[in-house]
Short mmCIF file of C-alpha atoms in Angstrom, two decimals:
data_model
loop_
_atom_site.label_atom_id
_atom_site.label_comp_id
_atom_site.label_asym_id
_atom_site.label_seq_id
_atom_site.Cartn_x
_atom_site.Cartn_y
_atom_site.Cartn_z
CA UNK X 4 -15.91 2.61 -2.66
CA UNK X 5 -15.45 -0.85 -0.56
CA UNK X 6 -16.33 -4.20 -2.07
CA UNK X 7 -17.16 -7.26 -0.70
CA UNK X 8 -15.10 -10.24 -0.28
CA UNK X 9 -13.32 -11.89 -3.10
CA UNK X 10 -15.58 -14.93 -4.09
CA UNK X 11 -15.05 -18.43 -5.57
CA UNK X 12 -16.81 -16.68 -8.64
CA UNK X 13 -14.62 -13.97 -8.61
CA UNK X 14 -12.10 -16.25 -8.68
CA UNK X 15 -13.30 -17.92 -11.81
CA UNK X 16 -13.63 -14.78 -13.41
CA UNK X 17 -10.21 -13.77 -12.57
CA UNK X 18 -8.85 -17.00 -14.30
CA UNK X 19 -10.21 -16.21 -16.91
CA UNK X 20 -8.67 -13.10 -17.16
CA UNK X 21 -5.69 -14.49 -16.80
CA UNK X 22 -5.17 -17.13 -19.59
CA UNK X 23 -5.58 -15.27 -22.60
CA UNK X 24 -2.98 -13.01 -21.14
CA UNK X 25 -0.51 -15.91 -19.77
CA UNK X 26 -0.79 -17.23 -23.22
CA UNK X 27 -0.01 -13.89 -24.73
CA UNK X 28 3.49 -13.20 -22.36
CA UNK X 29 4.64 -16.52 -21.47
CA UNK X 30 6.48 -19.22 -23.41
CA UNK X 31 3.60 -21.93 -24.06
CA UNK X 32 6.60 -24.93 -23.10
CA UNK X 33 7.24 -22.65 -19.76
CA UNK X 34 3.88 -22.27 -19.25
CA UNK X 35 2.82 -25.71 -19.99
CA UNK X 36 5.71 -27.18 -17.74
CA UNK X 37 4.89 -24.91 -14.69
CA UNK X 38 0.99 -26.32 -15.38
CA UNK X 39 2.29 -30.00 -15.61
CA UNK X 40 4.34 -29.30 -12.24
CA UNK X 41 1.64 -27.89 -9.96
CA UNK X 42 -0.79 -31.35 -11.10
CA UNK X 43 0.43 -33.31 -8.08
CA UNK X 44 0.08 -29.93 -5.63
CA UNK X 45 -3.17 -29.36 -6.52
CA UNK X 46 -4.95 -32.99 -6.54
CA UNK X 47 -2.74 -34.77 -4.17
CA UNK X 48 -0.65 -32.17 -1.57
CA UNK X 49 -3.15 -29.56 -1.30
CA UNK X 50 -6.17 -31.15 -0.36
CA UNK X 51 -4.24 -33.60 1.87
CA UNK X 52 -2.73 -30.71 3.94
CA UNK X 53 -5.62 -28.34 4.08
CA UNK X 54 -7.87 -31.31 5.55
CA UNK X 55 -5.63 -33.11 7.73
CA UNK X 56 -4.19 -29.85 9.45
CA UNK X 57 -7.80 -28.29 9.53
CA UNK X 58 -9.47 -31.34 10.73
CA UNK X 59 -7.17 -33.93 12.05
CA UNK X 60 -5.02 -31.29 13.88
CA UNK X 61 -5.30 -30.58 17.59
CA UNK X 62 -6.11 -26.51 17.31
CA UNK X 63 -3.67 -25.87 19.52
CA UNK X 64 -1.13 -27.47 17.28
CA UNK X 65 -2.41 -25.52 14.05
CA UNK X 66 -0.23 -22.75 12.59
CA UNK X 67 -1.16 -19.55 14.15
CA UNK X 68 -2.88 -18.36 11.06
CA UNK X 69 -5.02 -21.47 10.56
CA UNK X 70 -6.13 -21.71 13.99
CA UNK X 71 -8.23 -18.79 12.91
CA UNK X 72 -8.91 -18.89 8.99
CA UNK X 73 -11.89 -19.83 7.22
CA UNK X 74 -11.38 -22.94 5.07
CA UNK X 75 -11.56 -20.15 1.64
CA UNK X 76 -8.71 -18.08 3.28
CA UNK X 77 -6.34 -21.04 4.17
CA UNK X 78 -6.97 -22.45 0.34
CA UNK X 79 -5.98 -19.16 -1.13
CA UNK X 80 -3.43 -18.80 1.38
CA UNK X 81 -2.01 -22.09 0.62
CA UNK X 82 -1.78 -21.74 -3.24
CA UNK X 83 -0.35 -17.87 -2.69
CA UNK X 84 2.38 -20.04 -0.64
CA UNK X 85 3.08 -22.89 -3.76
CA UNK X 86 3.33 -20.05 -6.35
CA UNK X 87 5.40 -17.60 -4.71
CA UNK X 88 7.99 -20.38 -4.29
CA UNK X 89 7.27 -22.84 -7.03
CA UNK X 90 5.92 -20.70 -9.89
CA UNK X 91 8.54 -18.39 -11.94
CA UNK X 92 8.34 -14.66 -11.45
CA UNK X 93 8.00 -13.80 -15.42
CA UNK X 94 4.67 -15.76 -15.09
CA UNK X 95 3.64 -14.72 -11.69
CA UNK X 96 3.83 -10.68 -12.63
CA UNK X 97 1.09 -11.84 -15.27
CA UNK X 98 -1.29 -12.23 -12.53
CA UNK X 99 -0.40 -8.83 -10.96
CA UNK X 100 -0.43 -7.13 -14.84
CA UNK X 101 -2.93 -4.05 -15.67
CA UNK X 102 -4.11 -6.73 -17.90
CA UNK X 103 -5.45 -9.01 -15.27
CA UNK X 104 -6.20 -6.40 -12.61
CA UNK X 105 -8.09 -3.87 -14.04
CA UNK X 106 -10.98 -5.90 -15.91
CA UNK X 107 -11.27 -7.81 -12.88
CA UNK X 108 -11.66 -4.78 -11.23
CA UNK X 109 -14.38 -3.77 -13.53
CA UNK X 110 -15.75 -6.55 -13.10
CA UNK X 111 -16.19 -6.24 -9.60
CA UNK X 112 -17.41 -3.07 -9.56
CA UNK X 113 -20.03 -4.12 -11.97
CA UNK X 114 -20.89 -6.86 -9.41
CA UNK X 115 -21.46 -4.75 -6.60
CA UNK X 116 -23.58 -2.12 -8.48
CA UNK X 117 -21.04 0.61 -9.61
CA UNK X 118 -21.06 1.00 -13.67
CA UNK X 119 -18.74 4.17 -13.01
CA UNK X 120 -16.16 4.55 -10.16
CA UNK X 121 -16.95 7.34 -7.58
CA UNK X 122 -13.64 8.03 -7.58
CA UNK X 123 -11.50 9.31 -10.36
CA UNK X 124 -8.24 7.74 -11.38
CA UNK X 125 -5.68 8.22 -14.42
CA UNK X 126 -2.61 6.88 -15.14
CA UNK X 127 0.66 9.90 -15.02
CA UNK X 128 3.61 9.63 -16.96
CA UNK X 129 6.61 12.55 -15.46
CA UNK X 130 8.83 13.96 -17.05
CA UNK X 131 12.03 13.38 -15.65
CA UNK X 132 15.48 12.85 -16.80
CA UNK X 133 15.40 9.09 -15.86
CA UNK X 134 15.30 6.14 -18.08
CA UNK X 135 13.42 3.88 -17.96
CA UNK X 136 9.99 6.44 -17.69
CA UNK X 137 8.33 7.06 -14.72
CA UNK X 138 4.80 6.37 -14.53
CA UNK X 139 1.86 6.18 -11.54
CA UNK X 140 -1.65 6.22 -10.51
CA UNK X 141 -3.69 9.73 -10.03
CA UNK X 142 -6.41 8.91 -7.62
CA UNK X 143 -8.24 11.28 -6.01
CA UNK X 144 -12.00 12.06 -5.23
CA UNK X 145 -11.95 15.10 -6.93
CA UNK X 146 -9.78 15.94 -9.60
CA UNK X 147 -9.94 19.82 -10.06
CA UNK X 148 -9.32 20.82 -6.42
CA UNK X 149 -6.14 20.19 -4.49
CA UNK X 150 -5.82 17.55 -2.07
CA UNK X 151 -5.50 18.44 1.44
CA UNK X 152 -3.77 15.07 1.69
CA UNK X 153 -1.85 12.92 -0.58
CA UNK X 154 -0.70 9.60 0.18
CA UNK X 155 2.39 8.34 -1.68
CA UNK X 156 2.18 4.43 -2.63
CA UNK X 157 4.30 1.67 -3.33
CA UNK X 158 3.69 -1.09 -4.20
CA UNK X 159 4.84 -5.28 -3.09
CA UNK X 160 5.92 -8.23 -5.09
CA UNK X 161 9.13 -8.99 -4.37
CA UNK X 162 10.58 -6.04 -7.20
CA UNK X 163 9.36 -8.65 -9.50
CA UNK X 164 5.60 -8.27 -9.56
CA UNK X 165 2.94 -6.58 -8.88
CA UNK X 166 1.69 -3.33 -10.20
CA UNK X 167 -0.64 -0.37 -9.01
CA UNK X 168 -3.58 -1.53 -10.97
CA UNK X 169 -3.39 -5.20 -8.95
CA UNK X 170 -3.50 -2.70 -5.60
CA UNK X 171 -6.53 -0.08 -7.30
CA UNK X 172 -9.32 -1.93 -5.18
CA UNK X 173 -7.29 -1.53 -2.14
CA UNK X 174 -5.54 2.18 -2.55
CA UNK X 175 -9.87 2.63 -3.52
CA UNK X 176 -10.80 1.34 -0.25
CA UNK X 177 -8.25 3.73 1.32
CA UNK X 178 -9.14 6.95 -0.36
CA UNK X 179 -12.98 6.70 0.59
CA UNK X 180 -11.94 5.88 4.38
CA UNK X 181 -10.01 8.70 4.02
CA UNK X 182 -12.61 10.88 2.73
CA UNK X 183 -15.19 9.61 5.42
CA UNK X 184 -12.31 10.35 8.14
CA UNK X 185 -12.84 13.95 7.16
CA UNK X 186 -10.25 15.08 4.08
CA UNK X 187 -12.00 16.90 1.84
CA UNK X 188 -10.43 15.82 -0.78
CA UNK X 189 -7.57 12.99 -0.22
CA UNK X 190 -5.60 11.86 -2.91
CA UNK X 191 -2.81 9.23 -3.97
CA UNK X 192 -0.27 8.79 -5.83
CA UNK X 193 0.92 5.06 -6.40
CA UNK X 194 4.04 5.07 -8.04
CA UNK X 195 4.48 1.92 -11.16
CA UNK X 196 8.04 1.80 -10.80
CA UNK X 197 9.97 -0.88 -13.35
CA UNK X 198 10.58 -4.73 -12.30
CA UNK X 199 13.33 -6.51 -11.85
CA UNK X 200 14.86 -8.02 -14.50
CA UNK X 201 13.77 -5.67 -16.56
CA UNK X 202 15.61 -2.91 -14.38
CA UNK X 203 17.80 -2.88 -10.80
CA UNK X 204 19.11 -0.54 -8.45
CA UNK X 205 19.38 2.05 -8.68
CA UNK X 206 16.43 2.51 -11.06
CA UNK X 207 13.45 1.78 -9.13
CA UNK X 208 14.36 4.10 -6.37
CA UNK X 209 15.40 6.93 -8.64
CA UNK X 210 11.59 6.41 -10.26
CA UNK X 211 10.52 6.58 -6.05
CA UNK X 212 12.32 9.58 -5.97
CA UNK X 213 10.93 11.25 -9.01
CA UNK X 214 7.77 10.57 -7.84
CA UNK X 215 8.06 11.79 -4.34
CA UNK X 216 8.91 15.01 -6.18
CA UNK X 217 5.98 15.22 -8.17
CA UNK X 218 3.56 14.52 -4.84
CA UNK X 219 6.13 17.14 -3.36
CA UNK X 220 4.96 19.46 -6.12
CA UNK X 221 1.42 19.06 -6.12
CA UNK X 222 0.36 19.05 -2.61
CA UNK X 223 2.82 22.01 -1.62
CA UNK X 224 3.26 21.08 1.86
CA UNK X 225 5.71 18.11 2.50
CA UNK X 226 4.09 17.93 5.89
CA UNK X 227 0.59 16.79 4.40
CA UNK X 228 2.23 13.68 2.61
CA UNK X 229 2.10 10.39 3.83
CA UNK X 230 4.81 8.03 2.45
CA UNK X 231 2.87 4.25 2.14
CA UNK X 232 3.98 1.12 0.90
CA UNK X 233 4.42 -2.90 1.32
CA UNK X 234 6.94 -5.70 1.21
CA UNK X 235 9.09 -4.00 -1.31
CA UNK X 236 7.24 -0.97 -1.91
CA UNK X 237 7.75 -0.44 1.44
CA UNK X 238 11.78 -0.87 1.19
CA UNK X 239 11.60 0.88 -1.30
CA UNK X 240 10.00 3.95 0.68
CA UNK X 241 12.67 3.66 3.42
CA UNK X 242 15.26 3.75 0.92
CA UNK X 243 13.84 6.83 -0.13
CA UNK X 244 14.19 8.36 2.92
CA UNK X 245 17.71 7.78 3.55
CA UNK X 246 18.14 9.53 0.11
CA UNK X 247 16.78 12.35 0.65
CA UNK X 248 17.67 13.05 3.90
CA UNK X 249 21.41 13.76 2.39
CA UNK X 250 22.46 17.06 2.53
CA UNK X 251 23.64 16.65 -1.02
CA UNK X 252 19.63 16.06 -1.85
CA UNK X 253 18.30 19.29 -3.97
CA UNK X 254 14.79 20.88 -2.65
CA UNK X 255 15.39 18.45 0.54
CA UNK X 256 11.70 18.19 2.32
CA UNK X 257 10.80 15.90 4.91
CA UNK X 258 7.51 14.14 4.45
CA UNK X 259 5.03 14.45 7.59
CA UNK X 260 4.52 10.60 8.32
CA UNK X 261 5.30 7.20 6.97
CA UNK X 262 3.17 4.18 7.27
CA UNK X 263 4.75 1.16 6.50
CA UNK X 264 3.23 -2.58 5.59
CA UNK X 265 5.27 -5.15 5.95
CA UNK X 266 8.57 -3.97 5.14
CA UNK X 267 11.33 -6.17 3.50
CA UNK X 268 13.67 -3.98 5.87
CA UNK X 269 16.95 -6.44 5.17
CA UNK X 270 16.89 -8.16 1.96
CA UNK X 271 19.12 -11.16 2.02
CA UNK X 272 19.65 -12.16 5.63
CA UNK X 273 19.57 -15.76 7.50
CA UNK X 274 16.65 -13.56 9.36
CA UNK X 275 14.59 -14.09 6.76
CA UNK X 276 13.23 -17.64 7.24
CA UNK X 277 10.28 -19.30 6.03
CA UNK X 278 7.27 -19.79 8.51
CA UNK X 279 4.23 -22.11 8.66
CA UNK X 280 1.67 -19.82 8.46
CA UNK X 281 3.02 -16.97 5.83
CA UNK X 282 3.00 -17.35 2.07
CA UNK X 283 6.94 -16.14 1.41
CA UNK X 284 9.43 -17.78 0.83
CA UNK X 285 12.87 -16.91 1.85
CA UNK X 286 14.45 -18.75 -1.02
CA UNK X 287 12.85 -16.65 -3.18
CA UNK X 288 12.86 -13.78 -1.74
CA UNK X 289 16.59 -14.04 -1.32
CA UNK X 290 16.77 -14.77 -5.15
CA UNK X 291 14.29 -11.16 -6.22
CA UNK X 292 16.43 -9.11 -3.88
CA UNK X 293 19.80 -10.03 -5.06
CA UNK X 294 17.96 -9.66 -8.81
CA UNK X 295 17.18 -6.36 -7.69
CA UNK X 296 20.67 -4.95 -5.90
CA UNK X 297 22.65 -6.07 -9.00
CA UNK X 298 25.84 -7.39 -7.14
CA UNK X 299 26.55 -8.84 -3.83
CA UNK X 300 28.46 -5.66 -2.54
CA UNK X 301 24.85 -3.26 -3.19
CA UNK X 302 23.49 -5.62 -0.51
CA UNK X 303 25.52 -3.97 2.29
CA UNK X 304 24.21 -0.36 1.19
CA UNK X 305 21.24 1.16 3.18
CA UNK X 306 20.09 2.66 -0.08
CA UNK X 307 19.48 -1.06 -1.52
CA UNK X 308 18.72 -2.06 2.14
CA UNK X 309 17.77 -0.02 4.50
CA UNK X 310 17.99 -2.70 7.26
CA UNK X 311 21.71 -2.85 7.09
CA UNK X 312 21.48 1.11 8.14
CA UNK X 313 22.52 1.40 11.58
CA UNK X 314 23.76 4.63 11.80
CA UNK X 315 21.29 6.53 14.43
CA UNK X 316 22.01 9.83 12.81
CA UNK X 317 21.52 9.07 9.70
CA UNK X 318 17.87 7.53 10.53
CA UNK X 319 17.12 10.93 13.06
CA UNK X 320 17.75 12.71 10.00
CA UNK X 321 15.41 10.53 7.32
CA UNK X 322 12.45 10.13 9.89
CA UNK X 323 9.26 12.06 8.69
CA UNK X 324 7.71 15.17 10.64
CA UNK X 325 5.38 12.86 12.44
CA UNK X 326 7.79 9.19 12.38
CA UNK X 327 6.56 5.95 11.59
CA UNK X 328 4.03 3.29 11.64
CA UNK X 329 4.80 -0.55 10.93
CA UNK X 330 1.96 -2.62 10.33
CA UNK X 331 2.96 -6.37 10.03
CA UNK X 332 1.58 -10.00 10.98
CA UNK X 333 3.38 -11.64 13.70
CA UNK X 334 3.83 -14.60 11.73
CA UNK X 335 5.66 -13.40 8.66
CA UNK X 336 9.03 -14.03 7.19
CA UNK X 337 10.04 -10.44 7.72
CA UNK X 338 9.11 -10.31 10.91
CA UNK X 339 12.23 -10.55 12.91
CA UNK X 340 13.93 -8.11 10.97
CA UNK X 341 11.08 -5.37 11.18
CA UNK X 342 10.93 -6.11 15.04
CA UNK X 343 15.11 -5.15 14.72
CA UNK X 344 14.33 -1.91 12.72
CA UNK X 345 11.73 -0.91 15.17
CA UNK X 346 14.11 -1.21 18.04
CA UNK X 347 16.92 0.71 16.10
CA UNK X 348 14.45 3.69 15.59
CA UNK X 349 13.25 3.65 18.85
CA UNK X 350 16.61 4.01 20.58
CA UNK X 351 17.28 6.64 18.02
CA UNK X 352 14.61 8.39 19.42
CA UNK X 353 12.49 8.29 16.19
CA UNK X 354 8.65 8.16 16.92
CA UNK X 355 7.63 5.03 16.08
CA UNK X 356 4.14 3.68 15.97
CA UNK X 357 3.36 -0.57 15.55
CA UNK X 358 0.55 -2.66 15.24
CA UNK X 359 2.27 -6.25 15.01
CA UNK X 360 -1.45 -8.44 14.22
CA UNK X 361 -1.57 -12.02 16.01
CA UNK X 362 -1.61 -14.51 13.93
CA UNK X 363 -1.42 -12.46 10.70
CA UNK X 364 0.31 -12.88 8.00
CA UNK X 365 2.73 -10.39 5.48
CA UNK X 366 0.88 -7.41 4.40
CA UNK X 367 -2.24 -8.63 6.31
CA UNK X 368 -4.21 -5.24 5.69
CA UNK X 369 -4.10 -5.79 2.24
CA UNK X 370 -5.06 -9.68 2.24
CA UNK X 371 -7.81 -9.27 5.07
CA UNK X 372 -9.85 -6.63 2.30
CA UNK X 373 -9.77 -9.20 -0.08
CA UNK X 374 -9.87 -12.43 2.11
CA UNK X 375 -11.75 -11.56 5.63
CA UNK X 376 -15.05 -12.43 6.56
CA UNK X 377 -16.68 -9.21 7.45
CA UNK X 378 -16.60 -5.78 6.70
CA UNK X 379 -15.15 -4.70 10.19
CA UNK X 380 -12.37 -7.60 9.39
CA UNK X 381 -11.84 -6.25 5.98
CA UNK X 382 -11.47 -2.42 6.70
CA UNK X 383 -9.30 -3.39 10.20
CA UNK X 384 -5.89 -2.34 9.04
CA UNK X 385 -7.33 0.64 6.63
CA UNK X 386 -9.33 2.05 9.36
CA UNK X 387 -6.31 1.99 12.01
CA UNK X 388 -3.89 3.27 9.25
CA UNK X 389 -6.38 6.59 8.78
CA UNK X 390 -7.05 7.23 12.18
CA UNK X 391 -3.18 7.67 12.69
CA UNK X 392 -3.24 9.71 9.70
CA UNK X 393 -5.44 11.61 10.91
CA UNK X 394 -4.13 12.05 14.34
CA UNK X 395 -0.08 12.61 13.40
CA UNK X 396 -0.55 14.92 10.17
CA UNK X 397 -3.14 17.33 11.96
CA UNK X 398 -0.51 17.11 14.84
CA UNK X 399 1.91 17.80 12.24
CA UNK X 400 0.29 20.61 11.25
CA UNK X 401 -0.63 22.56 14.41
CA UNK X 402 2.60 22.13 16.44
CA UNK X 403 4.18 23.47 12.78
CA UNK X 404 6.62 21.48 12.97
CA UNK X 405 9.61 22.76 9.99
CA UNK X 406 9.82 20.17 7.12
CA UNK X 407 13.54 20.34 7.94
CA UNK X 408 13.89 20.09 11.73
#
């Protein structure tokens, strides 16, 4: 199931969505203040600086992503930019809540024709000896066989936001390229691991591991998962990796590839600098990961980090059956420090497989299905994910290469 582009209707729709629920989790003075301070943004600065750099701007002199937007991206992607470094984070993980998400899901589906999903999804609590509870997203095509394939999600937002309902549409998407790529029956897991303040390290990766343990369970074969996440999902993944690839690590099993969005590889580092075309902002990014490592000495440990890991061994040892795949925009904050990790695998003599996007932005496969044009624009960085899919795991799988090797 793919659905068309996000609309200014859907947009309205979505708003409205969201205000019963702002009014429900938010302080009315915080909310009313943050509304009172984003007046002069959005009838003065906004409109001034999407028409003067869109229209009174040499091309050539545009930011990279602008030079190729449509005027509805660059709006969204210029209000994305104000709230993720303007707006605070216990109001922004409203907009990514269950709450929010999933009706406006619905409602999209409904737009598009489907009264019922195709595919089947239901939420999964383990059972596992860690508090706070672990929880994630079933998703499969069909629910009473086993998968052939199971792809292991995390999700973005900074540790602060974002949840797997906000990323259903897209992990949807996935699944029925997937399925049209020739799985029988392809399935994920996306894992709804706590937010920071509400929890910090090393909670949220001991929910990652529990749930790489359940997808270890249920698909039987390490060498048919796929490890997948962005932003911090995607740190979150690596740090997983580095766990388990410990000798101390019970029932260790090496997944057979990882595919990796945007990764926040180093999470406080004068690397990480704001950029004119990209939505992050390093201040605040800086701010969520230190929220999230707890104190200032976590931020030199690869397990909090996994940038800071430069141990070759160590990474030789972590690397899935089939290696990696990072998929980033060459314009985004994290860009210089993905480019570093990239090296450091390379020389380590990981396999390593990149698709850096001109002109993109962070976690560009997941904005273009919601923000591009055209179908072929949408699906871009979904369809080049599943074809390596395809071709590492069945490589995976013939050359039998040992989980542990």
């Amino acid at each position: 199931m793919i659905l068309g582009q996000i609309s200014f209707l859907d947009c309205l729709v979505f708003l409205v969505f969201l205000a019963p629920q702002l009014l429900l989790h938010v302080n009315i003075f915080q909310l009313l203040a943050c509304v009172l301070k984003a007046i002069p943004f959005v009838l003065f600065q906004l409109p001034y600086q999407l028409c003067y750099e869109r229209y009174f701007t040499r091309k050539s002199e545009r930011s990279p992503f602008v030079q190729h937007a449509s005027i509805f991206q660059d709006l969204v992607i210029r209000i994305v930019r104000y709230a993720f470094a303007f707006i605070p984070a216990n109001i922004g993980r409203v907009f990514f809540s269950k709450g929010v998400a999933l009706p406006f899901l619905r409602f999209r589906m409904l737009r598009h024709g489907f009264l019922h999903s195709p595919l089947t999804w239901r939420e999964v609590t383990l059972r596992t000896p860690y508090k706070p509870k672990t929880v994630g997203l079933w998703v499969t095509v069909e629910e009473s066989k086993r998968p052939d394939l199971v792809i292991y999600y995390c999700h973005g937002g900074g540790f602060s936001m974002g949840s797997s309902y906000f990323y259903l549409e897209f992990l949807l998407a996935w699944l029925t390229l997937l399925h049209e790529a020739g799985y029988r029956n392809p399935a994920i897991f996306a894992l709804e691991y706590t937010l920071v303040p509400d929890e910090k390290y090393p909670s949220q990766l001991e929910q990652t591991v529990a749930g790489y343990d359940h997808v270890c369970h249920i698909a039987k074969d390490p060498s048919r998962i796929c490890l997948a996440g962005d932003s911090a999902g995607a740190t979150l993944q690596l740090s997983l990796l580095l766990r388990t690839s410990k000798s101390s690590y019970p029932g260790k099993r090496r997944p057979g590839f990882a595919t990796l969005i945007s990764p926040w590889a180093t999470l406080v580092t004068p690397k990480n600098r704001d950029t004119p075309s990209d939505y992050l902002n390093a201040d605040s990014l800086h701010l969520y990961g230190r929220q999230y490592a707890g104190t200032p000495a976590n931020l030199k440990d690869p397990l909090v980090s996994p940038g800071v890991c430069k141990d070759r061994d160590w990474w030789v040892r972590a690397s899935p059956s089939g290696g990696f795949c990072f998929m980033y925009g060459s314009e985004e904050v994290f860009g210089p420090e993905v480019r570093d990790l990239i090296a450091l695998l390379r020389r380590s003599g990981c396999a390593v497989r990149v698709r850096e996007e001109p002109g993109q932005v962070h976690a560009w496969p997941v904005v273009s299905l919601f923000l591009a044009d055209t179908q072929a624009e949408r699906t871009k960085g979904l369809k080049d994910l599943t074809k390596m899919i395809r071709q590492v795991i069945d490589t995976v799988q013939m050359d039998g290469i040992a989980p542990n090797t």
